[in-house]
Amino acid sequence: MKVLVALILLVQLPIHQAVPAAPPPPPLGCDDPEAEAAAALAVNYINDHSHHGYKFALNRIENVRVLPQGPNNQILFLELDLLETKCHILNPKPLENCTVRSFEEHAVEGDCDVKLQNLDGKLSVLASKCHSHADSAEDVIRVCPDCPLLEALNNTEVLTGVAAALNEHNGKTAGAYLKLLEIGRARIQYHPVHLVFVEFAVAATNCSAEEGKNNVDACQLLPEDESNFGFCTATIATQPTLDAQVDCQLYGHQPGVTYSQPGQDTSAGLLPNVQGFTNHNLRLSHNNPVASESSSSEFPSLAIAAKSVAKRAAVDAAQHDKVVRPVGFAPPPPPCPGRIHYFKI
């Protein structure tokens, strides 16, 4: 009898069925608002920590990967394509007001990997690594055969042109005597007229232009609490005589804005010592020292994650193609890469 009762009770016991696991969240798309917000923060961070050359703007989000770290805590890995703008990094103009250089101006592209944290809905950059490269000369010539191409910054004609342009400005201005900080860009047009186009950053000194003519060595850059940086563009014709048309703009003192190298004088034929690359490479590798995830902000993990992103995207695409769909059903677009904001190099 006891055995029978036990069997009846056993039969009446509720059967606990396994609760199916919740499906994983869909992958974050490169054009999703969350990815765009993270990319915008990353680009501003990159520009704020770049000390030479020009500001860069987002052209495309190539990949995005999200790693959950616990409640309300995520790590995001972004792979970004950027394009050089016409704003030097010393220019106080907001990035959204900076013009991206056209393809015909021999565009420069930046490639960046960025690691961010989303903690309680607040995004912060943990680490970033960038490099940049100019578009190939063949690509530019194919679209615009007569467009001048980027030249090495230590090209003799470029150095001579910068010296002539700065001397031209200092010889005619009634303001401060300017010294060269760095050459930003240089292009040479050979036909139909030989012209040199240069762009360079400058800084005001403690001398007037008139004082600078008489005693250049006495002119020093203004101290940090009075610094006044600027930017010049110039067109130099070399034949039949050297003729420089130059336009310089000083930005006024900007608290907290510094330049890491001393100015270089270009008066009396003294040429600046600049490296022989054709554009200012971003060459940025930066860890955020105040990031909350300091223990995992080391950058080598980001390179591994970037490779994982590409591999994962390929696997997702392959699995996506295997799904059987009704006739006439259009598959959704892949989550990455994202849309191109300007043009592809």
XYZ file of C-alpha atoms in Angstrom, residues 3-294:
292
model
C 4.491 1.662 -2.364
C 1.281 2.460 -4.270
C 0.839 5.786 -2.451
C 4.416 6.726 -3.166
C 3.957 5.993 -6.837
C 0.775 8.102 -6.944
C 2.513 11.002 -5.239
C 5.463 10.716 -7.621
C 3.161 10.863 -10.608
C 1.443 13.965 -9.185
C 4.704 15.849 -8.615
C 5.004 18.790 -11.038
C 7.472 18.265 -13.825
C 9.861 21.191 -13.973
C 10.513 21.970 -17.596
C 13.749 23.714 -18.516
C 13.193 27.407 -19.164
C 14.581 28.251 -22.591
C 17.479 30.694 -22.499
C 16.726 34.205 -23.644
C 17.952 34.815 -27.189
C 21.095 36.922 -27.373
C 20.529 40.579 -28.208
C 20.927 41.452 -31.874
C 24.392 42.703 -32.808
C 24.859 46.440 -32.604
C 24.773 47.868 -36.116
C 27.335 50.373 -37.326
C 24.583 52.863 -38.177
C 22.662 52.419 -34.910
C 22.327 55.589 -32.815
C 24.354 54.020 -29.980
C 27.238 53.262 -32.339
C 27.054 56.738 -33.882
C 27.121 58.374 -30.430
C 30.141 56.294 -29.423
C 31.909 57.152 -32.682
C 31.249 60.883 -32.240
C 32.745 60.777 -28.742
C 35.714 58.783 -30.046
C 36.451 61.241 -32.876
C 36.387 64.209 -30.508
C 38.712 62.338 -28.157
C 41.123 61.599 -31.001
C 41.179 65.228 -32.131
C 41.631 66.477 -28.556
C 44.673 64.221 -28.058
C 46.299 64.831 -31.443
C 49.072 67.426 -31.293
C 49.957 67.947 -34.954
C 48.269 68.288 -38.304
C 44.544 68.546 -38.820
C 41.277 67.586 -37.206
C 39.637 64.468 -38.615
C 35.934 63.788 -39.205
C 34.063 60.478 -39.180
C 33.612 58.977 -42.620
C 32.445 55.459 -41.739
C 32.091 53.020 -38.860
C 33.686 49.848 -40.153
C 33.022 47.568 -37.198
C 31.540 47.616 -33.725
C 31.636 44.972 -31.021
C 29.996 45.027 -27.586
C 31.249 42.955 -24.642
C 28.965 42.832 -21.562
C 30.899 43.343 -18.316
C 28.076 43.054 -15.807
C 24.948 45.028 -14.910
C 24.850 48.320 -16.786
C 28.451 47.923 -17.888
C 29.669 47.299 -21.447
C 32.928 47.581 -23.351
C 32.655 48.757 -26.951
C 35.279 48.282 -29.648
C 34.992 50.549 -32.686
C 36.901 50.487 -35.947
C 36.608 53.892 -37.617
C 37.497 55.460 -40.955
C 38.167 59.195 -40.711
C 38.910 61.935 -43.236
C 41.142 64.955 -42.830
C 39.424 68.345 -42.573
C 40.720 71.818 -43.383
C 40.871 72.761 -39.699
C 44.268 72.573 -38.052
C 44.186 71.078 -34.560
C 44.970 74.558 -33.171
C 41.833 75.964 -34.834
C 39.131 76.584 -32.192
C 36.343 75.993 -34.713
C 34.040 73.089 -33.680
C 34.543 69.951 -35.737
C 31.008 70.102 -37.152
C 31.929 73.433 -38.760
C 35.146 72.112 -40.325
C 35.120 71.245 -44.029
C 36.307 67.789 -45.044
C 38.940 68.005 -47.762
C 37.722 66.987 -51.174
C 38.999 63.955 -53.029
C 40.644 66.277 -55.585
C 42.729 67.924 -52.845
C 44.502 64.585 -52.366
C 42.512 63.406 -49.388
C 44.031 61.827 -46.288
C 42.286 58.984 -44.472
C 42.663 58.029 -40.824
C 42.183 54.473 -39.539
C 41.396 54.224 -35.835
C 40.617 51.521 -33.290
C 38.898 52.818 -30.173
C 37.921 51.124 -26.941
C 35.094 52.661 -24.914
C 33.122 51.878 -21.787
C 29.382 52.358 -21.340
C 28.847 52.431 -17.585
C 25.341 53.254 -16.354
C 24.597 54.870 -19.712
C 27.688 57.101 -19.649
C 30.237 56.643 -22.431
C 33.953 57.177 -21.905
C 36.996 56.431 -24.062
C 39.484 53.973 -22.563
C 42.047 53.796 -25.361
C 42.593 54.745 -28.977
C 45.103 53.976 -31.680
C 45.280 55.647 -35.095
C 47.370 56.043 -38.194
C 46.667 57.854 -41.445
C 47.645 57.696 -45.096
C 47.105 59.786 -48.187
C 45.080 58.451 -51.080
C 47.199 57.025 -53.868
C 48.425 59.444 -56.515
C 46.988 57.103 -59.165
C 43.485 57.477 -57.739
C 43.690 61.264 -57.737
C 45.144 61.475 -61.243
C 42.474 59.122 -62.574
C 39.744 61.533 -61.436
C 41.635 64.792 -61.824
C 44.724 64.567 -64.075
C 45.750 68.186 -63.467
C 45.270 68.268 -59.689
C 48.474 68.962 -57.721
C 49.537 66.119 -55.438
C 50.874 66.098 -51.896
C 54.600 66.654 -51.622
C 57.106 65.728 -48.931
C 57.262 68.438 -46.306
C 61.052 68.690 -46.627
C 60.898 69.256 -50.384
C 63.226 72.159 -51.224
C 60.546 74.079 -53.111
C 58.131 73.615 -50.214
C 60.621 74.903 -47.641
C 61.583 77.843 -49.825
C 57.921 78.645 -50.410
C 57.056 78.606 -46.707
C 60.009 80.848 -45.901
C 58.980 83.291 -48.638
C 55.349 83.297 -47.549
C 56.122 83.919 -43.881
C 58.627 86.648 -44.700
C 56.021 88.221 -46.990
C 53.475 88.303 -44.172
C 55.900 89.599 -41.548
C 57.107 92.256 -43.966
C 53.657 93.747 -44.460
C 51.791 93.263 -41.197
C 51.592 95.837 -38.429
C 50.888 93.120 -35.883
C 53.070 90.608 -34.072
C 56.050 88.945 -35.674
C 55.069 85.343 -36.465
C 57.216 82.238 -36.221
C 56.612 78.885 -37.859
C 55.319 75.981 -35.755
C 54.859 73.321 -38.403
C 54.126 72.822 -42.088
C 50.780 71.097 -42.418
C 50.411 70.451 -46.135
C 52.204 71.095 -49.394
C 51.248 70.493 -53.027
C 53.001 71.486 -56.245
C 51.309 72.257 -59.558
C 53.608 71.818 -62.546
C 51.254 72.688 -65.430
C 50.147 75.019 -66.919
C 51.812 77.326 -64.363
C 54.358 76.211 -61.783
C 52.837 76.928 -58.350
C 53.528 75.769 -54.814
C 50.599 75.560 -52.369
C 51.498 75.421 -48.679
C 49.687 75.476 -45.354
C 51.454 76.018 -42.053
C 50.768 76.725 -38.387
C 52.292 79.812 -36.757
C 52.496 81.508 -33.380
C 52.830 85.133 -32.336
C 56.025 86.279 -30.632
C 56.738 89.027 -28.115
C 58.007 91.227 -30.963
C 56.200 93.430 -33.396
C 56.785 92.656 -37.052
C 59.004 95.751 -37.273
C 61.083 94.638 -34.283
C 61.401 91.167 -35.775
C 62.970 92.541 -38.945
C 65.828 94.048 -36.969
C 66.473 91.371 -34.351
C 64.884 88.027 -35.058
C 66.863 86.218 -32.373
C 65.303 88.371 -29.666
C 61.769 87.360 -30.653
C 60.385 84.539 -28.520
C 57.036 82.800 -28.559
C 54.566 84.235 -26.087
C 54.350 82.447 -22.716
C 51.692 79.778 -22.290
C 49.240 82.081 -20.502
C 49.402 84.525 -23.433
C 49.964 82.148 -26.365
C 48.390 83.084 -29.663
C 48.458 80.474 -32.426
C 47.392 80.827 -36.015
C 47.378 79.335 -39.479
C 48.542 80.474 -42.906
C 47.782 79.410 -46.462
C 49.960 80.566 -49.334
C 50.419 80.229 -53.082
C 53.949 80.748 -54.353
C 54.862 81.327 -57.978
C 58.504 80.564 -58.700
C 58.767 81.945 -62.239
C 59.766 84.395 -63.576
C 60.500 85.566 -60.000
C 59.519 84.311 -56.581
C 56.115 85.738 -55.691
C 54.156 84.716 -52.568
C 50.484 85.372 -51.899
C 49.805 84.582 -48.248
C 46.868 84.767 -45.870
C 47.469 84.327 -42.112
C 44.895 84.211 -39.338
C 45.619 84.341 -35.612
C 43.077 82.655 -33.348
C 43.714 84.672 -30.197
C 44.684 83.237 -26.837
C 43.013 79.915 -26.078
C 43.383 78.876 -22.427
C 44.744 75.361 -22.118
C 45.852 75.071 -25.755
C 49.564 74.383 -26.064
C 51.998 73.311 -28.742
C 54.629 70.716 -27.967
C 57.499 72.011 -30.118
C 59.235 75.404 -30.233
C 58.684 77.640 -33.217
C 61.098 77.514 -36.118
C 62.332 80.689 -37.755
C 62.147 81.008 -41.534
C 63.639 84.461 -41.948
C 66.826 85.201 -43.847
C 66.622 81.922 -45.731
C 66.837 79.774 -42.605
C 64.700 76.739 -43.379
C 62.759 74.763 -40.794
C 63.777 71.234 -39.906
C 60.775 69.099 -40.828
C 60.451 65.401 -41.476
C 60.042 64.047 -44.984
C 56.548 62.635 -44.890
C 53.850 63.796 -47.270
C 51.185 64.374 -44.639
C 50.920 64.551 -40.890
C 50.210 61.009 -39.862
C 47.856 60.721 -36.890
C 50.270 58.265 -35.251
C 48.088 58.443 -32.140
C 48.205 55.819 -29.398
C 46.591 56.950 -26.180
C 45.302 55.343 -22.994
C 42.923 57.368 -20.858
C 44.599 57.667 -17.435
C 41.335 58.604 -15.725
C 39.244 55.810 -17.240
C 37.212 53.841 -14.698
C 38.236 50.535 -16.278
C 41.937 51.223 -15.780
